[in-house]
Coordinates of C-alpha atoms and ligand atoms in Angstrom, one line a residue:
X18 CA 83.6 85.6 -38.5
X19 CA 80.2 86.6 -37.3
X20 CA 77.1 86.2 -39.5
X21 CA 73.9 88.2 -39.4
X22 CA 70.8 87.0 -41.3
X23 CA 68.2 89.0 -39.4
X24 CA 65.2 89.5 -41.8
X25 CA 63.2 92.7 -41.9
X26 CA 60.6 91.0 -39.7
X27 CA 59.5 87.5 -38.7
X28 CA 56.5 87.1 -41.0
X29 CA 55.5 88.2 -44.5
X30 CA 51.7 88.8 -44.6
X31 CA 49.6 90.7 -47.1
X32 CA 52.5 91.8 -49.2
X33 CA 54.7 93.1 -46.4
X34 CA 56.9 92.1 -43.5
X35 CA 55.1 92.2 -40.2
X36 CA 56.3 91.7 -36.6
X37 CA 54.5 90.9 -33.3
X38 CA 57.2 90.8 -30.7
X39 CA 54.8 89.3 -28.2
X40 CA 55.1 85.9 -30.0
X41 CA 57.5 83.3 -28.5
X42 CA 61.1 84.0 -29.4
X43 CA 62.6 81.8 -32.1
X44 CA 66.4 82.1 -32.2
X45 CA 68.0 81.1 -35.5
X46 CA 71.3 79.2 -35.1
X47 CA 74.0 78.8 -37.8
X48 CA 74.7 75.1 -37.5
X49 CA 78.4 75.5 -38.6
X50 CA 79.3 77.6 -35.6
X51 CA 76.4 77.4 -33.1
X52 CA 76.1 81.2 -33.2
X53 CA 72.8 83.0 -33.2
X54 CA 72.3 84.7 -36.6
X55 CA 68.7 86.0 -36.2
X56 CA 65.9 86.3 -33.7
X57 CA 62.3 85.8 -34.9
X58 CA 59.0 85.5 -33.2
X59 CA 56.3 82.9 -33.4
X60 CA 53.1 84.1 -34.9
X61 CA 50.4 85.2 -32.5
X62 CA 46.8 84.3 -33.2
X63 CA 46.3 87.9 -34.6
X64 CA 49.1 87.3 -37.1
X65 CA 47.6 83.9 -38.1
X66 CA 44.2 85.6 -38.6
X67 CA 45.7 88.3 -40.7
X68 CA 47.5 85.8 -42.9
X69 CA 44.4 83.7 -43.4
X70 CA 42.2 86.7 -44.1
X71 CA 44.5 88.3 -46.6
X72 CA 45.0 84.9 -48.3
X73 CA 41.3 84.6 -48.7
X74 CA 41.1 88.0 -50.3
X75 CA 44.1 87.4 -52.6
X76 CA 42.8 84.0 -53.7
X77 CA 39.6 85.6 -55.1
X78 CA 41.6 88.1 -57.2
X79 CA 44.1 85.5 -58.3
X80 CA 41.6 82.8 -59.3
X81 CA 39.8 85.4 -61.5
X82 CA 43.0 85.8 -63.6
X83 CA 43.6 83.5 -66.5
X84 CA 46.0 80.6 -66.0
X85 CA 48.4 82.2 -68.5
X86 CA 48.4 85.4 -66.5
X87 CA 49.1 83.4 -63.3
X88 CA 51.8 81.4 -65.0
X89 CA 53.5 84.6 -66.1
X90 CA 53.9 85.7 -62.5
X91 CA 55.3 82.3 -61.4
X92 CA 57.7 82.3 -64.3
X93 CA 58.9 85.8 -63.5
X94 CA 59.4 84.7 -59.9
X95 CA 61.5 81.8 -61.2
X96 CA 63.7 84.3 -63.2
X97 CA 64.2 86.5 -60.2
X98 CA 65.2 83.5 -58.1
X99 CA 67.8 82.4 -60.7
X100 CA 69.2 86.0 -60.9
X101 CA 69.6 86.0 -57.1
X102 CA 70.8 82.4 -56.9
X103 CA 74.0 83.1 -55.0
X104 CA 72.4 85.3 -52.3
X105 CA 69.6 82.9 -51.8
X106 CA 72.0 80.0 -51.7
X107 CA 74.1 81.7 -49.0
X108 CA 71.0 82.3 -47.0
X109 CA 70.0 78.6 -47.4
X110 CA 73.5 77.7 -46.2
X111 CA 73.1 80.0 -43.1
X112 CA 69.6 78.6 -42.5
X113 CA 70.5 74.9 -42.8
X114 CA 74.3 74.6 -42.6
X115 CA 74.3 72.8 -46.0
X116 CA 77.5 73.5 -48.0
X117 CA 77.3 76.3 -50.5
X118 CA 78.7 73.8 -53.1
X119 CA 75.3 72.1 -52.7
X120 CA 72.9 74.9 -52.1
X121 CA 74.1 76.8 -55.3
X122 CA 72.8 73.9 -57.4
X123 CA 70.0 72.2 -55.4
X124 CA 67.8 74.7 -53.5
X125 CA 66.9 78.0 -55.1
X126 CA 67.4 76.4 -58.5
X127 CA 65.0 73.6 -57.7
X128 CA 62.5 76.2 -56.4
X129 CA 62.9 78.1 -59.6
X130 CA 62.3 74.9 -61.6
X131 CA 59.0 74.3 -59.8
X132 CA 57.8 77.9 -60.4
X133 CA 58.8 77.7 -64.0
X134 CA 57.3 74.3 -64.6
X135 CA 54.0 75.0 -62.9
X136 CA 53.9 78.5 -64.4
X137 CA 54.0 76.8 -67.8
X138 CA 51.3 74.4 -66.8
X139 CA 48.9 77.0 -65.3
X140 CA 47.2 77.9 -68.6
X141 CA 46.7 74.2 -69.3
X142 CA 44.7 73.4 -66.2
X143 CA 41.4 72.9 -68.0
X144 CA 38.5 70.5 -68.1
X145 CA 37.0 68.0 -70.4
X146 CA 34.0 67.8 -72.7
X147 CA 32.1 64.5 -72.3
X148 CA 29.3 63.6 -74.7
X149 CA 26.6 61.6 -72.9
X150 CA 24.0 61.0 -75.7
X151 CA 21.0 62.8 -77.3
X152 CA 23.1 66.0 -77.6
X153 CA 23.5 66.2 -73.9
X154 CA 27.0 66.6 -72.5
X155 CA 29.0 67.1 -69.4
X156 CA 31.8 69.5 -69.1
X157 CA 34.3 69.6 -66.3
X158 CA 36.0 72.5 -64.7
X159 CA 39.2 72.1 -62.7
X160 CA 38.7 74.6 -59.8
X161 CA 41.1 75.7 -57.1
X162 CA 40.5 74.5 -53.5
X163 CA 40.9 78.0 -51.9
X164 CA 43.4 78.7 -49.2
X165 CA 46.1 76.0 -48.8
X166 CA 48.4 75.6 -45.9
X167 CA 52.0 74.5 -46.4
X168 CA 54.1 73.3 -43.5
X169 CA 57.8 72.7 -44.0
X170 CA 60.6 70.5 -42.6
X171 CA 64.1 72.0 -42.0
X172 CA 66.2 70.2 -44.6
X173 CA 65.1 72.0 -47.8
X174 CA 63.5 75.3 -46.7
X175 CA 63.5 77.0 -50.1
X176 CA 62.7 73.9 -52.1
X177 CA 59.8 72.8 -49.9
X178 CA 58.2 76.3 -50.0
X179 CA 58.4 76.4 -53.8
X180 CA 57.4 72.8 -54.3
X181 CA 54.2 73.5 -52.4
X182 CA 53.5 77.1 -53.6
X183 CA 54.1 76.6 -57.3
X184 CA 51.4 74.0 -58.0
X185 CA 49.0 75.6 -55.4
X186 CA 49.3 79.0 -57.0
X187 CA 49.3 77.7 -60.6
X188 CA 45.8 76.1 -59.9
X189 CA 44.5 79.4 -58.5
X190 CA 44.9 78.8 -54.8
X191 CA 46.5 81.1 -52.2
X192 CA 49.0 79.6 -49.7
X193 CA 49.9 80.3 -46.1
X194 CA 53.2 78.7 -45.4
X195 CA 54.8 77.9 -42.1
X196 CA 58.5 77.0 -42.3
X197 CA 60.2 74.8 -39.9
X198 CA 61.0 76.7 -36.7
X199 CA 64.6 75.5 -37.2
X200 CA 65.0 77.1 -40.7
X201 CA 62.6 80.1 -40.9
X202 CA 64.6 82.4 -43.2
X203 CA 64.4 81.2 -46.8
X204 CA 60.6 81.1 -47.3
X205 CA 60.4 84.8 -46.5
X206 CA 62.6 85.6 -49.5
X207 CA 60.2 83.5 -51.7
X208 CA 57.3 85.5 -50.4
X209 CA 59.1 88.8 -51.2
X210 CA 60.0 87.6 -54.7
X211 CA 56.5 86.5 -55.6
X212 CA 55.1 90.0 -54.7
X213 CA 57.9 91.5 -56.8
X214 CA 56.9 89.2 -59.7
X215 CA 53.4 90.5 -59.5
X216 CA 51.5 88.2 -57.2
X217 CA 48.7 90.0 -55.3
X218 CA 49.6 90.8 -51.7
X219 CA 48.4 88.0 -49.4
X220 CA 48.7 85.3 -52.1
X221 CA 51.7 83.7 -50.5
X222 CA 52.0 84.5 -46.8
X223 CA 54.7 83.2 -44.5
X224 CA 54.1 82.9 -40.7
X225 CA 56.6 81.5 -38.3
X226 CA 56.1 79.2 -35.3
X227 CA 56.4 75.9 -33.7
X228 CA 53.9 73.0 -34.1
X229 CA 51.1 74.9 -32.3
X230 CA 51.1 77.6 -35.1
X231 CA 51.0 74.7 -37.7
X232 CA 48.1 73.2 -35.8
X233 CA 46.2 76.5 -35.7
X234 CA 46.6 76.9 -39.5
X235 CA 45.5 73.3 -40.1
X236 CA 42.3 73.7 -38.1
X237 CA 41.5 77.3 -39.3
X238 CA 38.0 77.3 -40.9
X239 CA 39.3 78.9 -44.1
X240 CA 41.9 76.2 -44.7
X241 CA 40.9 74.0 -47.6
X242 CA 44.0 71.9 -47.9
X243 CA 47.2 71.1 -45.9
X244 CA 50.5 70.0 -47.5
X245 CA 53.0 68.9 -44.9
X246 CA 56.6 67.8 -45.2
X247 CA 57.7 66.3 -42.0
X248 CA 58.0 63.2 -39.9
X249 CA 55.5 60.3 -39.8
X250 CA 54.3 61.1 -36.2
X251 CA 53.6 64.8 -37.2
X252 CA 52.0 63.5 -40.4
X253 CA 49.6 61.4 -38.4
X254 CA 48.7 64.3 -36.2
X255 CA 48.2 66.8 -39.0
X256 CA 46.3 64.3 -41.2
X257 CA 43.9 63.5 -38.3
X258 CA 43.3 67.1 -37.6
X259 CA 42.6 67.8 -41.3
X260 CA 40.4 64.7 -41.5
X261 CA 38.2 66.0 -38.7
X262 CA 37.0 68.7 -41.0
X263 CA 37.4 66.7 -44.2
X264 CA 40.2 68.9 -45.6
X265 CA 42.4 67.8 -48.5
X266 CA 45.9 66.7 -47.6
X267 CA 49.3 65.9 -49.1
X268 CA 51.8 64.2 -46.8
X269 CA 55.5 64.1 -47.6
X270 CA 56.9 62.1 -44.7
X271 CA 59.9 60.1 -43.6
X272 CA 61.5 56.9 -45.0
X273 CA 63.9 54.1 -44.5
X274 CA 64.4 53.3 -48.1
X275 CA 66.2 50.3 -49.6
X276 CA 69.0 50.5 -52.1
X277 CA 69.7 47.1 -53.6
X278 CA 73.1 46.4 -55.2
X279 CA 73.2 43.2 -57.2
X280 CA 76.4 41.2 -58.0
X281 CA 76.4 42.4 -61.6
X282 CA 76.2 46.1 -60.7
X283 CA 78.9 48.6 -62.0
X284 CA 80.8 48.9 -58.7
X285 CA 81.9 52.6 -59.1
X286 CA 78.3 53.7 -60.1
X287 CA 76.9 51.7 -57.2
X288 CA 79.2 53.4 -54.7
X289 CA 78.4 56.8 -56.2
X290 CA 74.7 55.9 -55.9
X291 CA 75.1 54.8 -52.3
X292 CA 77.0 58.1 -51.4
X293 CA 74.2 60.2 -53.0
X294 CA 71.6 58.1 -51.2
X295 CA 73.2 58.7 -47.8
X296 CA 75.5 61.6 -47.5
X297 CA 74.1 64.5 -49.5
X298 CA 72.8 67.3 -47.2
X299 CA 74.7 65.4 -44.4
X300 CA 72.1 62.6 -44.7
X301 CA 69.1 64.8 -44.0
X302 CA 67.1 63.8 -47.0
X303 CA 63.7 62.0 -46.6
X304 CA 64.2 59.7 -49.6
X305 CA 67.7 58.5 -48.6
X306 CA 68.4 54.9 -49.3
X307 CA 69.8 54.1 -45.9
X308 CA 69.3 50.4 -46.0
X309 CA 72.0 49.4 -48.6
X310 CA 71.5 45.7 -49.4
X311 CA 74.7 44.5 -51.2
X312 CA 75.0 41.1 -52.7
X313 CA 77.3 39.0 -50.5
X314 CA 79.8 38.4 -53.4
X315 CA 80.2 42.1 -54.0
X316 CA 80.1 43.3 -50.4
X317 CA 83.8 43.4 -49.5
X318 CA 84.8 45.2 -52.7
X319 CA 81.8 47.6 -52.2
X320 CA 82.8 48.5 -48.6
X321 CA 86.4 48.9 -49.5
X322 CA 85.8 51.3 -52.4
X323 CA 83.1 53.2 -50.4
X324 CA 85.3 53.8 -47.4
X325 CA 88.2 54.8 -49.7
X326 CA 86.0 57.4 -51.4
X327 CA 84.7 58.7 -48.1
X328 CA 88.3 59.8 -47.6
X329 CA 87.5 62.5 -50.1
X330 CA 84.9 64.1 -47.8
X331 CA 85.8 67.8 -47.2
X332 CA 84.1 68.8 -44.0
X333 CA 84.4 72.4 -42.8
X334 CA 83.1 75.9 -43.4
X335 CA 79.9 75.5 -45.5
X336 CA 80.4 78.9 -47.1
X337 CA 83.7 77.7 -48.6
X338 CA 82.8 76.2 -51.9
X339 CA 85.4 73.4 -51.5
X340 CA 83.4 72.0 -48.6
X341 CA 81.2 69.1 -49.6
X342 CA 80.0 67.9 -46.2
X343 CA 78.3 70.3 -43.8
X344 CA 77.0 70.1 -40.2
X345 CA 73.7 68.7 -39.0
X346 CA 71.0 71.4 -39.1
X347 CA 70.4 71.6 -35.4
X348 CA 71.7 70.4 -32.1
X349 CA 68.7 68.2 -31.2
X350 CA 69.0 66.3 -34.5
X351 CA 72.8 65.8 -33.9
X352 CA 71.9 64.3 -30.5
X353 CA 69.4 61.9 -32.1
X354 CA 72.0 60.8 -34.7
X355 CA 74.6 60.2 -32.0
X356 CA 72.2 58.1 -30.0
X357 CA 71.4 55.9 -33.1
X358 CA 75.1 55.4 -33.6
X359 CA 75.4 54.2 -30.0
X360 CA 72.4 51.9 -30.5
X361 CA 74.1 50.4 -33.7
X362 CA 77.2 49.6 -31.7
X363 CA 75.3 48.2 -28.8
X364 CA 73.2 46.0 -31.0
X365 CA 76.3 44.5 -32.6
X366 CA 76.8 46.3 -36.0
X367 CA 80.3 46.9 -37.1
X368 CA 81.4 50.5 -37.5
X369 CA 83.2 50.5 -40.8
X370 CA 83.7 54.3 -41.1
X371 CA 83.2 57.4 -39.1
X372 CA 80.8 57.5 -36.1
X373 CA 82.3 60.4 -34.3
X374 CA 81.2 63.9 -33.6
X375 CA 83.7 66.6 -34.5
X376 CA 84.8 68.6 -31.5
X377 CA 83.8 72.3 -31.6
X378 CA 80.8 74.5 -31.5
X379 CA 79.4 73.4 -34.9
X380 CA 77.1 70.4 -35.2
X381 CA 79.4 68.3 -37.3
X382 CA 79.4 64.5 -37.3
X383 CA 81.4 62.2 -39.6
X384 CA 79.7 60.3 -42.4
X385 CA 79.2 56.9 -40.9
X386 CA 78.9 53.4 -42.3
X387 CA 77.8 50.3 -40.4
X388 CA 78.3 46.8 -41.8
X389 CA 77.0 43.5 -40.5
X390 CA 73.7 45.1 -40.0
X391 CA 70.7 42.8 -39.6
X392 CA 67.1 43.6 -40.4
X393 CA 66.0 43.6 -36.7
X394 CA 68.5 46.3 -35.6
X395 CA 67.1 49.6 -34.6
X396 CA 69.4 51.4 -37.1
X397 CA 67.9 49.3 -39.9
X398 CA 64.3 49.9 -38.9
X399 CA 64.0 53.6 -37.8
X400 CA 64.6 56.7 -39.8
X401 CA 67.8 58.3 -38.5
X402 CA 67.8 61.4 -40.7
X403 CA 71.5 61.8 -40.6
X404 CA 74.7 60.5 -42.4
X405 CA 74.4 56.9 -41.2
X406 CA 74.5 54.2 -43.8
X407 CA 73.6 50.6 -43.0
X408 CA 75.1 47.9 -45.2
X409 CA 73.2 44.6 -45.2
X410 CA 74.3 41.4 -47.0
X411 CA 71.9 39.3 -49.2
X412 CA 72.1 36.2 -51.3
X413 CA 69.0 36.0 -53.6
X414 CA 66.6 38.3 -55.3
X415 CA 63.5 36.9 -53.6
X416 CA 65.1 37.2 -50.2
X417 CA 66.2 40.8 -50.7
X418 CA 62.8 41.8 -52.1
X419 CA 61.0 40.5 -49.0
X420 CA 63.5 42.2 -46.7
X421 CA 63.4 45.5 -48.6
X422 CA 59.6 45.6 -48.3
X423 CA 59.6 44.7 -44.6
X424 CA 59.2 48.2 -43.4
X425 CA 56.4 50.6 -42.4
X426 CA 57.9 53.2 -44.9
X427 CA 57.6 53.3 -48.7
X428 CA 59.1 56.6 -49.8
X429 CA 61.9 55.5 -52.2
X430 CA 63.9 52.6 -53.5
X431 CA 66.8 52.0 -55.8
X432 CA 68.4 49.1 -57.6
X433 CA 71.8 48.8 -59.2
X434 CA 72.2 46.0 -61.8
X435 CA 73.2 45.6 -65.4
X436 CA 70.3 43.1 -65.9
X437 CA 67.4 45.3 -67.2
X438 CA 64.8 42.6 -66.8
X439 CA 65.8 42.2 -63.1
X440 CA 65.9 45.9 -62.5
X441 CA 62.3 46.3 -63.6
X442 CA 61.1 43.1 -61.9
X443 CA 62.6 44.2 -58.6
X444 CA 61.4 47.8 -58.8
X445 CA 57.9 46.5 -59.9
X446 CA 57.7 44.5 -56.7
X447 CA 58.8 47.2 -54.3
X448 CA 56.2 49.2 -52.5
X449 CA 57.6 52.8 -52.8
X450 CA 56.6 56.0 -54.5
X451 CA 59.9 57.3 -55.9
X452 CA 62.2 54.6 -57.4
X453 CA 65.6 54.6 -59.2
X454 CA 67.3 52.2 -61.6
X455 CA 71.1 52.6 -61.6
X456 CA 71.0 56.0 -59.9
X457 CA 69.6 57.5 -56.7
X458 CA 67.9 60.7 -55.3
X459 CA 67.4 62.7 -58.5
X460 CA 64.1 64.7 -58.2
X461 CA 63.4 66.6 -61.4
X462 CA 60.2 68.7 -61.2
X463 CA 58.8 66.8 -64.2
X464 CA 58.6 63.6 -62.2
X465 CA 56.1 62.8 -59.4
X466 CA 57.6 62.6 -55.9
X467 CA 56.2 61.1 -52.8
X468 CA 55.7 58.0 -50.7
X469 CA 53.5 54.9 -50.1
X470 CA 52.6 53.3 -46.8
X471 CA 53.5 55.5 -43.8
X472 CA 55.8 57.7 -46.0
X473 CA 53.0 59.7 -47.4
X474 CA 49.8 60.5 -49.2
X475 CA 49.6 62.3 -52.5
X476 CA 52.5 63.4 -54.8
X477 CA 54.4 66.6 -55.3
X478 CA 55.8 67.9 -58.6
X479 CA 54.8 66.8 -62.1
X480 CA 51.3 66.9 -63.6
X481 CA 50.2 64.8 -60.6
X482 CA 50.4 67.8 -58.3
X483 CA 47.7 69.6 -60.2
X484 CA 45.2 67.0 -59.1
X485 CA 46.2 67.5 -55.5
X486 CA 45.7 71.3 -55.6
X487 CA 42.4 71.4 -57.5
X488 CA 39.1 69.7 -57.7
X489 CA 36.8 68.9 -60.5
X490 CA 33.3 70.3 -61.0
X491 CA 31.2 68.3 -63.4
X492 CA 28.4 70.2 -65.2
X493 CA 25.6 68.2 -67.0
X494 CA 24.1 70.2 -69.9
X495 CA 20.8 69.0 -71.4
X496 CA 19.9 69.6 -75.0
X497 CA 16.3 68.5 -74.9
X498 CA 13.2 68.5 -72.7
X499 CA 13.4 67.2 -69.1
X500 CA 11.6 63.9 -68.4
X501 CA 10.1 63.4 -65.0
X502 CA 8.1 60.4 -63.5
X503 CA 5.1 62.5 -62.6
Ligands
NAD7 P1 58.7 67.5 -38.0 O1 57.6 66.5 -38.2 O2 59.2 67.6 -36.6 O3 58.2 68.9 -38.3 C1 57.7 69.3 -39.6 C2 56.9 70.5 -39.5 O4 55.6 70.3 -38.9 C3 57.5 71.7 -38.7 O5 57.3 72.9 -39.4 C4 56.8 71.6 -37.4 O6 56.7 72.9 -36.8 C5 55.4 71.3 -37.9 N1 54.5 70.7 -36.8 C6 54.9 69.9 -35.8 N2 53.8 69.5 -35.1 C7 52.7 70.0 -35.7 C8 51.3 69.9 -35.5 N3 50.8 69.2 -34.5 N4 50.5 70.5 -36.4 C9 51.0 71.2 -37.5 N5 52.3 71.3 -37.7 C10 53.2 70.7 -36.9 O7 59.8 67.2 -39.1 P2 61.3 67.8 -39.2 O8 62.1 67.2 -38.0 O9 61.2 69.2 -39.4 O10 61.8 67.2 -40.5 C11 62.3 65.9 -40.6 C12 61.3 64.9 -41.1 O11 60.7 65.3 -42.4 C13 61.9 63.5 -41.5 O12 61.1 62.5 -41.0 C14 62.0 63.6 -43.0 O13 62.0 62.3 -43.5 C15 60.8 64.3 -43.3 N6 60.9 64.9 -44.7 C16 60.1 64.4 -45.7 C17 60.2 64.8 -47.0 C18 59.4 64.3 -48.1 O14 59.3 65.0 -49.1 N7 58.8 63.1 -48.0 C19 61.1 65.9 -47.2 C20 61.9 66.4 -46.2 C21 61.7 65.9 -44.9

C-alpha cells in the first residue's frame, strides 16, 4: 500500500500555505516502509523574513486583545483538534512511524490539552498591586515578549508544536515554529487549525528546514525568545547564539534518567513502569528512565517478568491499531541505536532480550534489554534515544543515589517502593526536573516539565510556563510630592 501525505505547500506563513521550490529538498519518509510520502522544501531567507514580519504584525494585533479573547481562540483550536483526532493521529503516525494505538491517545490529544489549559489561563495572566508606604504603590504588568521561535525534535511533532505555541500565544506572543526536518508535517495542521479558530494570520507560522533555518530564526533581530526541544549539543549551540543577543530561552534537551526499583516494590507495577520508561514511542522519549537500577534481591524476578512481558510486543504496521511497537523515526537514528547495541555487547553487557534489527525496508528494531550493565559502560552514560534498557544492580539506598546522580543529565527520575518515606527521601536527593513515585513518564499539562543540569533550562506546561513566555513590568506610582536632594 502506498501512502501520500503531501501537504498543500511546505510552509504556513501569514495565514496561508506558501512554497518556494528553490529551497533545499526535504523528502519525508514513512519509517514503517521507507517510502517517500511527501517532498517539502527548506525555507529560503525570503520565507524566513516573511514569517518573521507577519509574526511581528500579528503579535501587535493579538496582544491588544484581552486574555479571555485570546483564550477563546486557543480553546476553539483545542476543540477542532479533538474533533479531528483520528486524521491528525494518522498523520502523526505517517510523520513519525509511531503506532496509531499510541498517537490516537498521546499526540493531538496532548496538544489539545495544552491549548485548552493555556486558553483557560490566558485571562488570568495579570499583575500584582504592591503597597510601598505613604500611599505610594507599585503595580506589575505581565507583558508578552514579542515574537518567539519554537524549534522541534522529531519524536512528538504535534505535541511539541502545541506545548510551545499554547503558553506563548496565551501570553500574547506570536510564534514562528520550525519542526524537525525529519517530521515536518504535523505542525502545518496546527497552524491551519489556529487560523480556523480565529487566530490572526501570522500569529503561528511554520517554516521548514534543517539546522541552518533554525539558526537563522534564532539570530533574527525580531526574535525575543527561543524554545528548543532537541539534543544537548544542539541546545548548547542554540543557547549560545541566543545569549549573544541576550534573548530568552527554554531548553528541553536529552536525558539518561534513572529509574530505581527497591526490593519492596510491587513487581508487576515496577515492570510496567520500566516498560513505559523505555519502550513507548520505540524508546524515542527524552524523559525515558533508561538506567533501571534494580535491587539485587529483586533483579532476577524483575528480568524474568520483564522479558516475559516483552513477548507481548506487537511489532508491525503502525496504522493497524493492534500494533503497539513501531519503527524508529528515521534511518540515521536506527543506525545510531544499532551502534550502541554493538558497543554494549563489546563492553561486556549481557543481552537479555532483543538486540536485532528486523529485516525489511522499515526501520524496525526489537525492544532491547541489557543486564550486567556497569556505570562506566557507554550504554549507561550516553543517551541512546531508542528502545534500549540498561538494568543495573544495586545493594543500598546511599549507593544507588550516588550512582543515579552521577550523570551530566537531569531530566527525569523515578522510584518504585512501598516505603513512602524512602520514596520522598530518594526523589528529594535526585537532581532532576520531572520525577515519579511508583509510576513513570506521565506528563499532564498541569504539571511542570523539564530538566536540570545539561537536560535543560526552564519548564514547559503548568503555570510555570507563563513565566517563561512573559516578563514583568513594575510601575511605581507616587501619591505625594517628589523629594529631591537639591
Ligand atoms: P536535534 O538536536 O538534532 O534537533 C532538534 C532541532 O534543532 C531540529 O529541528 C533541528 O533542525 C534543529 N537544529 C539543529 N541545529 C540547529 C542550530 N544550530 N540552530 C537552531 N536549530 C538547530 O534533536 P533531534 O535528534 O531532532 O531530537 C532528539 C533529541 O531531542 C534527543 O536528545 C531528545 O532527548 C531530545 N528531546 C528532548 C525533549 C524534552 O522535552 N526534554 C523532548 C523530545 C526530544
